[in-house]
Amino acid sequence: MAKYEAPDFFDLDSLLTEEERMVRDAVRDWVSDRFMPVVEKAYSEGYFPKDLIPELAELGVLGGNLDYADFPRLGPVAYGLVMQELERGDSGLRSFVSVQGALVMFPIWRYGSDEQKARWLPALHSGEAVGCFGLTEPDHGSDPGGMETKAVRDGDGFVLNGAKMWITNGNMAQVAVVWAKLDGVIHGFVVPTDAPGFTVREQRGKHSLRASVTSELIFQDVRLPASAILPGAKGLGGPLSCLNQARYGIAWGVVGAAMAVYDEVRQYGLTRIQFGKPIASFQLYQAKLVESLTEITKAQLMNLRMGRLKEAGGVTPYHVSMAKRNACHHALEIARTGRDMLGANGVAGEYQTMRHMCNLESVKTYEGTHDIHTLILGRQITGLDAFGAA
Amino acid sequence: MKIIVCVKRVVDTETRVKVAADGRSIDLGGVQFIMAPYDEMAVEKAIQLRDAAGTGSVTVVTVGPAAATKELRTALAMGADDAVHAVVEARMGPNATAEALKQVIDGREYDLILCGKQATDEDDAAVGPLLAAALGLPCVAFVHGLTVDGRTAIAEREVDGETERLDVDLPAVITAQKGLAEARYPGLKGIMAAKKKPLETVACDATGGKTELRSLELPPARAAMVKIEPTAAGMQSLLTALRNDKKVL
Ligand SMILES: Cc1cc2nc3c(=O)[nH]c(=O)nc-3n(C[C@H](O)[C@H](O)[C@H](O)COP(=O)(O)OP(=O)(O)OC[C@H]3O[C@@H](n4cnc5c(N)ncnc54)[C@H](O)[C@@H]3O)c2cc1C
């Protein structure tokens, strides 16, 4: 594979601190050296390359932005760049890290007790433990408020019943952050996956995000101690704040995937000869490259601005919604166009574009579909709720 | 164990370089820079020796452009304790570099100086030995194995396919060959910590050059690949080519 040349048309590099560039380059190099050689096999055979977890931990990317113990405490832009570089490798890799950091470590860090933090944060940071986040249910996706998973008080503790679906990392996890209703209000529970009555079943046969584990979680009279509940979270705001962290990372991540596609397609166009010329010399081909690079550049700019706002404490969930929605949409379009530009090679596993394209279908859907983000933004702009609920 | 490691900022070995219009320098447009790979091994080895000793420090030193703080920060992120930067923007030959390094190192305490065996840009492989000579220290170059026992270093290197083992009195200058150590990825924790480590900028006289770069040119383009069919005639032409053109048979 040719050496990756990351597009940076507006020299955003010069707007990064030296530290941010170093963080990005460290992850970029790791992905090139350690992940790229194994991703195609993992994707085609449908597994997450688990043996790389200790290396990811050593690199420091698991919960690397959290202000806890001796964690790296990355700033928002450095954290975003980490996500960009991981997803340049594969959306499955970024998903693993997003779930672990933004959806499992973040709620424990933000809403957990000191005991929960001490028990789980170091283990999740060092990769000794893997976590998953259970919000979506078979019958409740875009509308998580309608969830049916229920906790009831039982003596000092709780009993949990219900099911979650489409749960990333499920089968690899030692711990699940599970959202359930207690007396009709959503609460988070930190549940060890070996708790009696807790079953995890892998959902095989995805045509997307194949280098990522997705599972169903089933709770049948799972007894939990009083210490399992996240004391600081009450209501839908709890899980939504986690999603907001993860969506921030997705907005950066998918730009990485688009950058990988753009680089592959550009290099291909320069070396593939048809009609006696490199195909990149044809106007139609060039127009596609220009369109892709323009959208990548716009999304990079939006991300960087979002990151600086977050640094200053001024980012809102609406900024994040717009960035996630826009970046996913264009990354997927760029990948679809890129697939076409590679001709038959575009469907071969040796090239990465179709893998990214298939992955991005999931990324566009999870953490709020494109249309759900449209509704979120529409409501914010007009003050009128178009979600359809009474 | 106090160790000084000399490192150089070089053009990324995977970059396809272009000669600039002046015919004497590299066109730096879009070029990526890295710490020279053998220097990286030297830094890694120094960190390992310090950690094995349980005490001491690793100081990285560079003589080079202002932008080379990036390479120093990388070494700090890997685990070096502090860095010294003698800022010189112009190209220097090995004599000037060794002379400048001597100025930076004189007056500092150290038990061992490590360098890469050569920087991967000009490939002189001269700075380590020249620095040793300038400081009046013993030097072992192209070392792929190194242990320290009290005031003696045991250095291993390959000579004609055999391993030569040398006892060297410390302080000494050792230059790193492949195999000495495999450089770690600087982790994010290291990168974030590097910002807080001391990086001192010093002046030096870098005019001691005894070579001057006259011109640069790219090697001639490689000849097109020849495809040989797996037939008797093809094998015959392969044999002829190996015997007459390549002269390997
Ligand atoms: C690979 C993968 C991994 C995942 N990982 C996790 C995980 O780790 N944890 C977790 O909790 N979940 C996870 N999810 C679930 C994901 O978040 C949901 O799939 C997503 O929220 C969409 O829900 P749904 O699939 O039920 O679709 P639905 O909500 O049924 O939506 C179907 C379609 O209807 C549209 N729609 C829905 N409501 C409206 C409306 N009001 N107006 C207009 N259009 C509407 C949607 O935009 C969509 O196009 C994952 C999903 C995938 C594919």
XYZ file of C-alpha atoms and ligand atoms in Angstrom:
692
model
C 0.000 0.000 0.000
C 1.287 3.468 -0.851
C 2.235 5.708 2.061
C -0.722 7.635 3.389
C -0.682 11.317 2.472
C -3.238 13.128 4.583
C -5.016 15.972 2.783
C -4.755 19.344 4.542
C -5.651 21.840 1.845
C -6.112 24.859 4.094
C -2.989 24.197 6.154
C -4.902 23.519 9.336
C -1.692 21.981 10.579
C -0.442 25.455 11.345
C -3.462 26.057 13.589
C -2.601 23.068 15.769
C -0.247 23.159 18.712
C 2.960 21.164 18.496
C 1.489 18.798 21.038
C -1.670 18.285 18.996
C 0.400 17.490 15.925
C 2.521 15.044 17.886
C -0.530 13.284 19.262
C -2.000 13.014 15.788
C 1.236 11.750 14.275
C 1.738 9.179 17.026
C -1.692 7.689 16.347
C -1.282 8.003 12.585
C 2.001 6.093 12.695
C 0.581 3.448 14.959
C -2.377 2.919 12.643
C -0.086 2.678 9.594
C 2.367 0.281 11.201
C 0.183 -1.870 13.404
C -3.411 -1.660 12.273
C -3.344 -1.377 8.484
C -1.599 -4.745 8.061
C -4.390 -6.582 9.916
C -7.574 -4.680 9.136
C -8.546 -6.337 5.877
C -8.423 -9.835 7.367
C -10.335 -8.729 10.454
C -12.964 -7.049 8.300
C -13.457 -9.880 5.858
C -13.583 -12.508 8.593
C -15.690 -10.312 10.866
C -13.770 -9.865 14.104
C -12.178 -7.060 16.085
C -8.376 -7.490 16.352
C -8.442 -7.836 20.134
C -4.752 -8.528 20.464
C -4.140 -4.843 19.666
C -6.031 -3.650 22.764
C -2.898 -3.599 24.978
C -1.131 -1.483 22.344
C -4.033 0.950 22.133
C -3.924 1.213 25.905
C -0.167 1.739 25.887
C -0.649 4.474 23.316
C -3.046 6.080 25.798
C -6.139 6.508 23.613
C -8.636 4.778 25.930
C -10.370 7.587 27.805
C -7.299 9.657 27.000
C -9.210 12.928 27.364
C -10.529 12.312 30.870
C -9.170 14.334 33.733
C -8.409 11.392 36.003
C -5.341 9.991 37.768
C -2.354 9.862 35.434
C -4.371 9.714 32.189
C -2.964 11.777 29.288
C -5.741 14.410 29.650
C -5.886 15.297 25.986
C -7.566 18.530 25.041
C -10.637 18.404 22.765
C -8.712 19.017 19.540
C -6.037 16.434 20.318
C -8.798 13.993 21.241
C -10.621 14.738 17.991
C -7.451 14.178 16.003
C -7.003 10.810 17.704
C -10.485 9.846 16.521
C -9.726 11.094 13.013
C -6.588 8.995 12.812
C -8.189 5.869 14.247
C -11.049 6.042 11.777
C -8.585 6.629 8.959
C -7.771 2.998 9.747
C -11.316 1.724 10.166
C -14.585 2.898 11.693
C -14.575 -0.303 13.764
C -11.339 0.704 15.442
C -12.660 4.174 16.222
C -15.943 2.692 17.421
C -14.110 0.453 19.860
C -12.251 3.418 21.306
C -15.307 5.722 21.269
C -17.454 3.245 23.133
C -14.770 2.479 25.677
C -13.909 6.127 26.280
C -16.940 8.260 25.547
C -19.764 5.855 26.354
C -18.368 3.769 29.208
C -15.516 5.629 30.889
C -17.142 9.047 30.471
C -20.414 8.247 32.324
C -18.508 6.455 35.090
C -16.168 9.445 35.361
C -18.970 11.996 35.176
C -21.810 10.313 37.062
C -20.119 7.505 38.976
C -19.245 7.074 42.643
C -15.610 7.138 43.752
C -15.844 3.404 44.214
C -17.109 2.880 40.652
C -14.367 5.121 39.307
C -11.609 3.352 41.208
C -12.950 -0.066 40.241
C -13.340 0.600 36.525
C -11.505 3.643 35.177
C -7.911 2.380 35.580
C -8.861 -1.063 34.250
C -10.647 0.411 31.230
C -7.779 2.819 30.551
C -5.209 0.032 30.642
C -7.334 -2.201 28.433
C -7.564 -4.910 31.092
C -11.299 -4.409 30.933
C -13.496 -3.659 27.923
C -16.799 -1.874 28.288
C -20.036 -1.566 26.322
C -22.941 0.867 26.408
C -26.506 -0.377 26.291
C -29.101 2.174 25.290
C -30.729 0.946 22.064
C -33.354 -1.771 22.331
C -34.964 -3.997 19.717
C -38.014 -1.728 19.677
C -36.471 1.624 20.609
C -33.675 3.174 18.579
C -34.160 6.801 17.641
C -36.569 7.109 20.528
C -34.592 5.787 23.508
C -36.954 7.537 25.915
C -39.441 4.778 25.151
C -37.116 2.080 26.501
C -38.602 -0.958 28.170
C -35.620 -2.236 30.136
C -36.567 -1.862 33.773
C -34.926 -1.888 37.163
C -36.958 -2.438 40.299
C -35.817 -2.012 43.876
C -35.092 -5.225 45.696
C -34.015 -4.849 49.301
C -30.858 -2.733 49.184
C -30.293 -3.307 45.511
C -32.075 -3.697 42.184
C -33.315 -6.328 39.796
C -32.839 -5.655 36.107
C -34.962 -7.053 33.253
C -35.031 -6.294 29.555
C -32.898 -6.427 26.415
C -30.534 -4.175 24.467
C -29.560 -4.534 20.826
C -26.838 -3.344 18.492
C -24.373 -3.015 21.339
C -20.789 -2.414 20.208
C -18.108 -4.379 22.102
C -20.809 -6.472 23.808
C -19.125 -9.850 23.520
C -15.723 -8.534 24.499
C -16.933 -6.578 27.508
C -16.393 -7.207 31.184
C -18.634 -4.309 32.086
C -21.744 -2.723 30.605
C -23.190 0.697 31.280
C -26.886 -0.112 30.958
C -29.664 2.437 30.827
C -32.958 1.353 32.356
C -36.059 2.866 33.866
C -36.394 2.897 37.628
C -39.785 4.152 38.777
C -40.305 5.460 35.249
C -37.063 7.529 35.180
C -33.978 6.594 33.181
C -30.922 5.673 35.248
C -27.533 4.202 34.414
C -26.257 0.980 35.937
C -22.724 -0.368 35.937
C -23.204 -4.074 35.350
C -20.454 -6.705 35.227
C -21.165 -8.942 32.232
C -20.652 -12.075 34.316
C -23.577 -11.194 36.589
C -26.009 -14.143 36.826
C -28.933 -13.704 34.446
C -26.940 -11.475 32.038
C -26.595 -13.063 28.588
C -24.640 -11.595 25.675
C -25.217 -12.823 22.142
C -23.154 -11.689 19.192
C -25.060 -10.300 16.190
C -23.249 -11.901 13.273
C -23.703 -11.213 9.580
C -23.355 -7.428 9.424
C -22.410 -6.000 6.044
C -20.916 -2.977 7.761
C -18.497 -2.356 10.605
C -17.362 -5.934 10.269
C -14.147 -5.328 12.210
C -16.256 -4.449 15.242
C -18.217 -6.659 17.600
C -21.956 -5.987 17.903
C -24.138 -7.822 20.394
C -27.464 -8.250 22.022
C -27.629 -7.956 25.813
C -30.350 -9.823 27.655
C -31.146 -9.282 31.332
C -33.226 -11.804 33.130
C -33.649 -11.024 36.820
C -30.124 -9.662 37.075
C -29.536 -8.756 40.734
C -27.479 -5.659 41.304
C -26.151 -4.177 44.540
C -27.121 -0.621 45.503
C -23.602 0.444 44.443
C -24.347 -0.435 40.793
C -26.435 2.645 40.045
C -24.694 5.739 38.667
C -25.539 8.232 41.417
C -25.155 11.327 39.276
C -27.415 10.540 36.299
C -31.153 10.887 36.212
C -33.321 11.082 33.105
C -32.545 10.973 29.401
C -29.917 13.707 29.855
C -27.506 11.113 31.240
C -27.225 8.915 28.159
C -27.578 11.930 25.842
C -24.541 13.602 27.408
C -22.557 10.431 26.657
C -23.804 10.422 23.076
C -22.753 14.025 22.798
C -19.185 13.041 23.703
C -19.207 10.169 21.271
C -20.781 12.205 18.463
C -18.057 14.775 18.863
C -15.552 12.000 18.220
C -17.555 10.645 15.281
C -17.555 14.029 13.555
C -13.761 13.974 13.630
C -13.532 10.256 12.968
C -15.464 10.048 9.735
C -13.357 12.836 8.272
C -10.417 10.477 8.807
C -12.238 7.799 6.816
C -12.967 10.318 4.043
C -9.317 11.404 4.033
C -8.211 7.785 3.622
C -10.605 7.350 0.718
C -9.561 10.583 -0.949
C -5.891 9.696 -0.671
C -6.432 6.226 -2.088
C -8.510 7.469 -4.988
C -6.153 10.318 -5.844
C -3.107 8.073 -5.889
C -4.994 5.478 -7.910
C -6.077 8.031 -10.481
C -2.500 9.096 -11.067
C -1.248 5.595 -11.795
C -4.197 3.913 -13.504
C -3.908 4.376 -17.266
C -6.930 4.235 -19.610
C -7.170 5.602 -23.118
C -3.412 6.086 -22.896
C -3.571 8.534 -19.980
C -3.829 8.481 -16.209
C -7.540 8.513 -15.381
C -6.864 11.496 -13.066
C -6.247 13.519 -16.226
C -9.918 13.332 -17.207
C -12.193 16.171 -16.209
C -14.899 14.002 -14.691
C -12.368 12.294 -12.469
C -10.882 15.612 -11.417
C -14.290 17.062 -10.627
C -14.935 14.204 -8.218
C -11.577 14.704 -6.536
C -12.230 18.417 -6.190
C -15.686 17.845 -4.741
C -14.337 15.343 -2.229
C -11.422 17.477 -1.136
C -13.681 20.498 -0.742
C -16.092 18.652 1.526
C -13.226 17.161 3.525
C -11.749 20.605 3.999
C -15.064 22.088 5.097
C -15.605 19.296 7.601
C -12.050 19.650 8.908
C -12.645 23.342 9.465
C -15.939 22.719 11.231
C -14.314 20.133 13.482
C -11.425 22.351 14.401
C -13.749 25.217 15.212
C -15.966 22.872 17.245
C -12.889 21.662 19.119
C -11.734 25.156 19.956
C -15.254 26.019 21.131
C -15.254 22.940 23.330
C -11.912 23.987 24.762
C -13.390 27.352 25.663
C -16.499 25.716 27.109
C -18.780 27.131 24.441
C -19.772 24.070 22.462
C -23.419 23.001 22.481
C -25.025 19.688 21.511
C -26.327 21.515 18.420
C -22.831 22.251 17.181
C -22.029 18.595 17.677
C -25.228 17.483 15.907
C -24.441 19.619 12.892
C -20.844 18.445 12.703
C -21.782 14.772 13.091
C -24.585 15.009 10.560
C -22.571 16.897 7.992
C -19.385 14.874 8.323
C -21.137 11.499 8.148
C -23.187 12.506 5.145
C -20.231 13.769 3.146
C -17.839 11.034 4.236
C -20.325 8.470 2.982
C -20.857 10.334 -0.298
C -17.089 10.634 -0.765
C -16.682 6.920 -0.130
C -19.471 6.011 -2.539
C -17.991 8.212 -5.234
C -14.523 6.893 -4.442
C -15.689 3.316 -4.794
C -16.848 4.132 -8.296
C -13.584 5.875 -9.167
C -11.595 2.716 -8.456
C -13.535 0.710 -11.014
C -13.506 -3.023 -10.371
C -10.663 -2.580 -7.910
C -13.145 -0.590 -5.877
C -14.881 -3.790 -4.864
C -11.637 -5.622 -4.040
C -10.566 -6.026 -0.427
C -7.076 -4.892 -1.323
C -8.430 -1.337 -1.563
C -9.912 0.275 1.502
C -12.551 2.521 -0.005
C -15.426 0.061 -0.102
C -14.680 -1.028 3.457
C -14.970 2.591 4.553
C -18.102 3.020 2.472
C -19.803 0.045 4.120
C -18.677 1.162 7.579
C -19.980 4.664 7.105
C -23.497 3.351 6.571
C -23.461 2.334 10.243
C -21.790 5.489 11.416
C -24.393 7.569 9.637
C -27.085 5.597 11.479
C -25.747 5.195 14.994
C -25.595 7.941 17.592
C -28.570 9.584 15.973
C -29.388 9.008 12.321
C -28.906 11.770 9.767
C -32.604 12.574 9.876
C -32.775 12.583 13.657
C -30.004 15.172 13.701
C -31.985 17.130 11.142
C -34.915 17.140 13.541
C -32.715 18.125 16.478
C -31.311 21.043 14.510
C -34.686 21.936 13.043
C -36.184 22.157 16.495
C -33.281 24.280 17.680
C -33.611 26.664 14.738
C -37.395 27.034 14.758
C -38.356 26.180 18.302
C -40.860 23.732 16.819
C -40.649 20.018 17.562
C -41.011 17.835 14.454
C -40.281 14.493 16.137
C -43.911 13.471 15.948
C -44.421 12.633 19.602
C -47.591 14.036 21.069
C 23.638 6.752 34.802
C 23.723 10.099 33.003
C 23.373 9.700 29.268
C 23.519 12.278 26.509
C 21.943 11.356 23.187
C 22.669 13.347 20.021
C 19.779 13.430 17.567
C 19.148 14.982 14.181
C 16.056 16.167 12.365
C 16.048 14.604 8.896
C 13.687 14.330 5.956
C 11.300 11.406 6.435
C 12.901 8.359 4.850
C 9.646 7.646 3.026
C 9.536 11.051 1.354
C 10.344 11.277 -2.334
C 12.724 14.202 -2.364
C 13.124 16.794 -5.084
C 16.192 18.936 -5.630
C 15.462 22.632 -5.170
C 16.046 25.217 -7.885
C 19.453 26.200 -6.445
C 20.716 22.667 -7.169
C 22.234 22.467 -3.703
C 19.358 21.794 -1.395
C 16.173 19.786 -1.077
C 12.835 21.308 -2.042
C 11.148 21.357 1.350
C 7.598 21.907 0.045
C 5.341 19.288 1.621
C 8.297 17.395 3.070
C 7.844 15.629 6.413
C 10.620 15.509 8.982
C 11.451 12.872 11.547
C 14.152 12.069 14.053
C 16.806 10.046 12.199
C 15.886 6.380 12.783
C 19.258 5.331 14.265
C 19.074 8.303 16.627
C 15.664 7.098 17.698
C 17.204 3.730 18.564
C 19.886 5.532 20.566
C 17.225 7.440 22.517
C 15.343 4.231 23.203
C 18.498 2.476 24.394
C 19.398 5.383 26.648
C 15.949 5.270 28.255
C 16.288 1.520 28.787
C 19.754 1.869 30.344
C 18.586 4.642 32.652
C 15.537 2.660 33.708
C 17.611 -0.482 34.282
C 20.045 1.516 36.406
C 17.123 2.932 38.331
C 18.780 6.333 38.561
C 20.226 8.952 36.250
C 18.939 10.913 33.328
C 18.715 11.053 29.566
C 19.493 14.386 27.931
C 18.854 14.762 24.201
C 20.878 17.258 22.246
C 20.427 18.545 18.745
C 22.236 21.056 16.611
C 19.780 22.121 13.967
C 16.992 24.416 12.848
C 14.435 25.933 15.196
C 11.862 23.496 13.841
C 13.896 20.631 15.316
C 12.240 21.228 18.691
C 9.665 18.801 17.325
C 12.229 15.990 17.274
C 13.438 16.939 20.754
C 9.855 16.882 22.028
C 9.447 13.467 20.463
C 12.475 12.217 22.405
C 11.060 13.793 25.575
C 7.729 12.126 24.845
C 9.514 8.782 24.528
C 10.903 9.308 28.016
C 14.048 11.455 27.890
C 14.340 13.845 30.834
C 15.512 17.072 29.263
C 16.717 18.523 25.989
C 19.235 21.019 24.716
C 18.813 22.745 21.386
C 21.634 24.589 19.669
C 19.781 26.436 16.942
C 21.573 26.480 13.597
C 19.519 26.936 10.459
C 22.194 26.345 7.813
C 23.353 22.944 6.636
C 26.467 21.777 8.426
C 28.983 19.156 7.467
C 29.960 16.504 10.008
C 33.003 18.441 11.280
C 30.961 21.524 12.087
C 28.250 19.414 13.710
C 30.704 17.529 15.908
C 32.408 20.790 16.845
C 29.075 22.393 17.757
C 27.999 19.332 19.756
C 31.271 19.471 21.679
C 30.521 23.077 22.629
C 27.071 22.069 23.842
C 28.296 19.032 25.777
C 31.425 20.544 27.366
C 30.786 21.358 30.983
C 27.899 18.897 31.316
C 28.080 15.755 33.398
C 27.682 12.422 31.635
C 28.675 8.781 31.777
C 27.837 7.908 28.209
C 27.107 9.611 24.895
C 24.949 7.811 22.346
C 24.502 8.795 18.693
C 22.882 7.087 15.745
C 25.484 5.417 13.548
C 24.515 7.830 10.794
C 21.808 10.312 9.970
C 19.678 9.033 7.132
C 19.955 12.250 5.126
C 23.633 12.611 4.249
C 24.726 9.212 5.590
C 28.189 10.440 6.634
C 28.434 8.151 9.679
C 31.086 10.574 10.885
C 29.614 12.739 13.643
C 29.851 10.140 16.440
C 33.542 9.339 15.893
C 34.406 13.019 15.267
C 32.648 14.005 18.488
C 34.549 11.315 20.424
C 37.809 12.615 18.990
C 36.895 16.197 19.836
C 36.044 15.240 23.429
C 39.039 12.900 23.731
C 36.787 9.916 24.463
C 36.850 6.301 23.324
C 34.381 5.468 20.580
C 32.701 2.299 19.397
C 30.641 2.696 16.267
C 27.887 0.511 14.721
C 26.949 -1.097 18.040
C 23.973 -3.474 18.104
C 24.275 -4.668 21.699
C 25.168 -2.643 24.776
C 25.272 -3.276 28.507
C 26.866 -1.263 31.260
C 28.732 -2.739 34.202
C 30.002 -0.120 36.603
C 32.416 2.143 34.744
C 32.652 -0.201 31.765
C 30.370 -0.541 28.783
C 30.260 -3.845 26.936
C 29.540 -3.090 23.300
C 28.773 -5.636 20.616
C 29.006 -5.133 16.917
C 29.189 -7.222 13.828
C 32.479 -7.630 12.042
C 32.536 -9.819 8.963
C 29.493 -11.743 10.098
C 30.901 -12.368 13.564
C 30.071 -10.560 16.772
C 32.862 -8.551 18.284
C 32.498 -7.774 21.988
C 34.424 -4.806 23.354
C 34.926 -3.509 26.877
C 35.038 0.291 26.822
C 35.890 2.636 29.657
C 33.208 5.186 30.406
C 32.579 7.891 29.504
C 32.554 6.905 25.862
C 30.741 7.642 22.620
C 28.724 4.740 21.197
C 26.889 4.880 17.871
C 23.732 2.859 17.361
C 23.324 0.226 14.672
C 20.063 -1.556 13.881
C 19.280 -4.063 16.612
C 20.453 -1.904 19.516
C 16.871 -1.179 20.529
C 13.486 -0.869 18.926
C 12.141 2.623 19.425
C 8.811 2.760 21.237
C 5.824 4.768 20.025
C 5.688 7.892 22.094
C 2.416 7.400 23.952
C -0.082 10.192 24.452
C 0.791 10.390 28.139
C 4.434 10.895 27.206
C 3.522 13.544 24.638
C 1.424 15.469 27.139
C 4.190 15.181 29.755
C 6.867 16.306 27.283
C 5.511 19.841 27.244
C 6.477 20.259 30.886
C 10.026 18.917 30.551
C 12.927 21.357 30.268
C 14.082 22.292 26.779
C 17.029 24.634 26.858
C 18.120 26.686 23.863
C 21.823 27.474 23.624
C 24.112 29.276 21.218
C 26.994 27.626 19.430
C 29.574 28.427 16.799
C 28.812 26.253 13.823
C 31.371 27.605 11.425
C 33.854 24.746 11.806
C 32.752 23.106 8.566
C 35.391 21.462 6.469
C 33.099 20.335 3.681
C 30.826 22.367 1.531
C 27.902 21.086 -0.456
C 28.551 21.822 -4.098
C 25.543 20.253 -5.800
C 22.812 17.679 -5.432
C 21.242 15.487 -8.057
C 18.813 12.614 -8.026
C 20.073 9.181 -9.045
C 19.265 8.296 -12.667
C 15.749 6.966 -13.135
C 15.582 3.224 -12.822
C 15.285 1.333 -16.089
C 11.903 -0.099 -16.892
C 11.086 -3.544 -15.582
C 11.704 -6.415 -17.985
C 9.144 -9.165 -18.006
C 10.410 -12.657 -18.695
C 7.949 -15.322 -19.798
C 8.132 -18.712 -18.058
C 9.211 -20.512 -21.212
C 12.469 -22.125 -22.267
C 13.347 -19.083 -24.374
C 12.484 -16.824 -21.442
C 14.780 -18.771 -19.119
C 17.547 -18.518 -21.682
C 17.189 -14.737 -21.845
C 17.123 -14.587 -18.013
C 20.390 -16.525 -17.828
C 21.962 -14.294 -20.454
C 20.855 -11.174 -18.613
C 22.151 -12.402 -15.263
C 25.456 -13.442 -16.811
C 26.165 -10.541 -19.154
C 24.204 -7.493 -17.926
C 24.098 -8.033 -14.191
C 27.256 -10.167 -14.046
C 25.999 -12.107 -11.057
C 26.592 -15.584 -12.490
C -23.047 -1.196 13.996
C -23.888 -0.532 15.010
C -23.405 -0.354 16.308
C -24.201 0.227 17.285
N -23.708 0.353 18.566
C -24.546 0.771 19.565
C -24.119 0.776 20.923
O -22.957 0.457 21.213
N -25.004 1.124 21.889
C -26.274 1.498 21.598
O -27.027 1.787 22.513
N -26.706 1.517 20.309
C -25.887 1.172 19.295
N -26.326 1.168 17.977
C -27.721 1.496 17.710
C -27.956 2.824 17.018
O -27.672 3.888 17.861
C -29.392 2.828 16.484
O -29.437 1.895 15.446
C -29.832 4.186 16.004
O -30.062 5.039 17.090
C -31.078 4.120 15.135
O -32.084 3.394 15.750
P -32.873 2.240 14.972
O -31.895 1.359 14.335
O -33.820 1.629 15.910
O -33.651 2.966 13.826
P -35.116 3.626 13.891
O -35.190 4.530 15.049
O -36.124 2.582 13.762
O -35.064 4.497 12.587
C -35.319 3.955 11.288
C -35.417 5.118 10.290
O -36.489 5.963 10.653
C -36.058 7.298 10.790
N -36.828 7.949 11.881
C -37.000 7.527 13.163
N -37.735 8.413 13.838
C -38.043 9.422 12.988
C -38.777 10.637 13.107
N -39.320 11.020 14.256
N -38.860 11.419 12.028
C -38.280 11.072 10.851
N -37.582 9.942 10.678
C -37.455 9.118 11.740
C -34.595 7.205 11.127
O -33.900 8.386 10.752
C -34.195 6.012 10.282
O -33.925 6.438 8.974
C -25.516 0.641 16.962
C -25.974 0.502 15.649
C -25.175 -0.070 14.679
C -25.700 -0.221 13.295
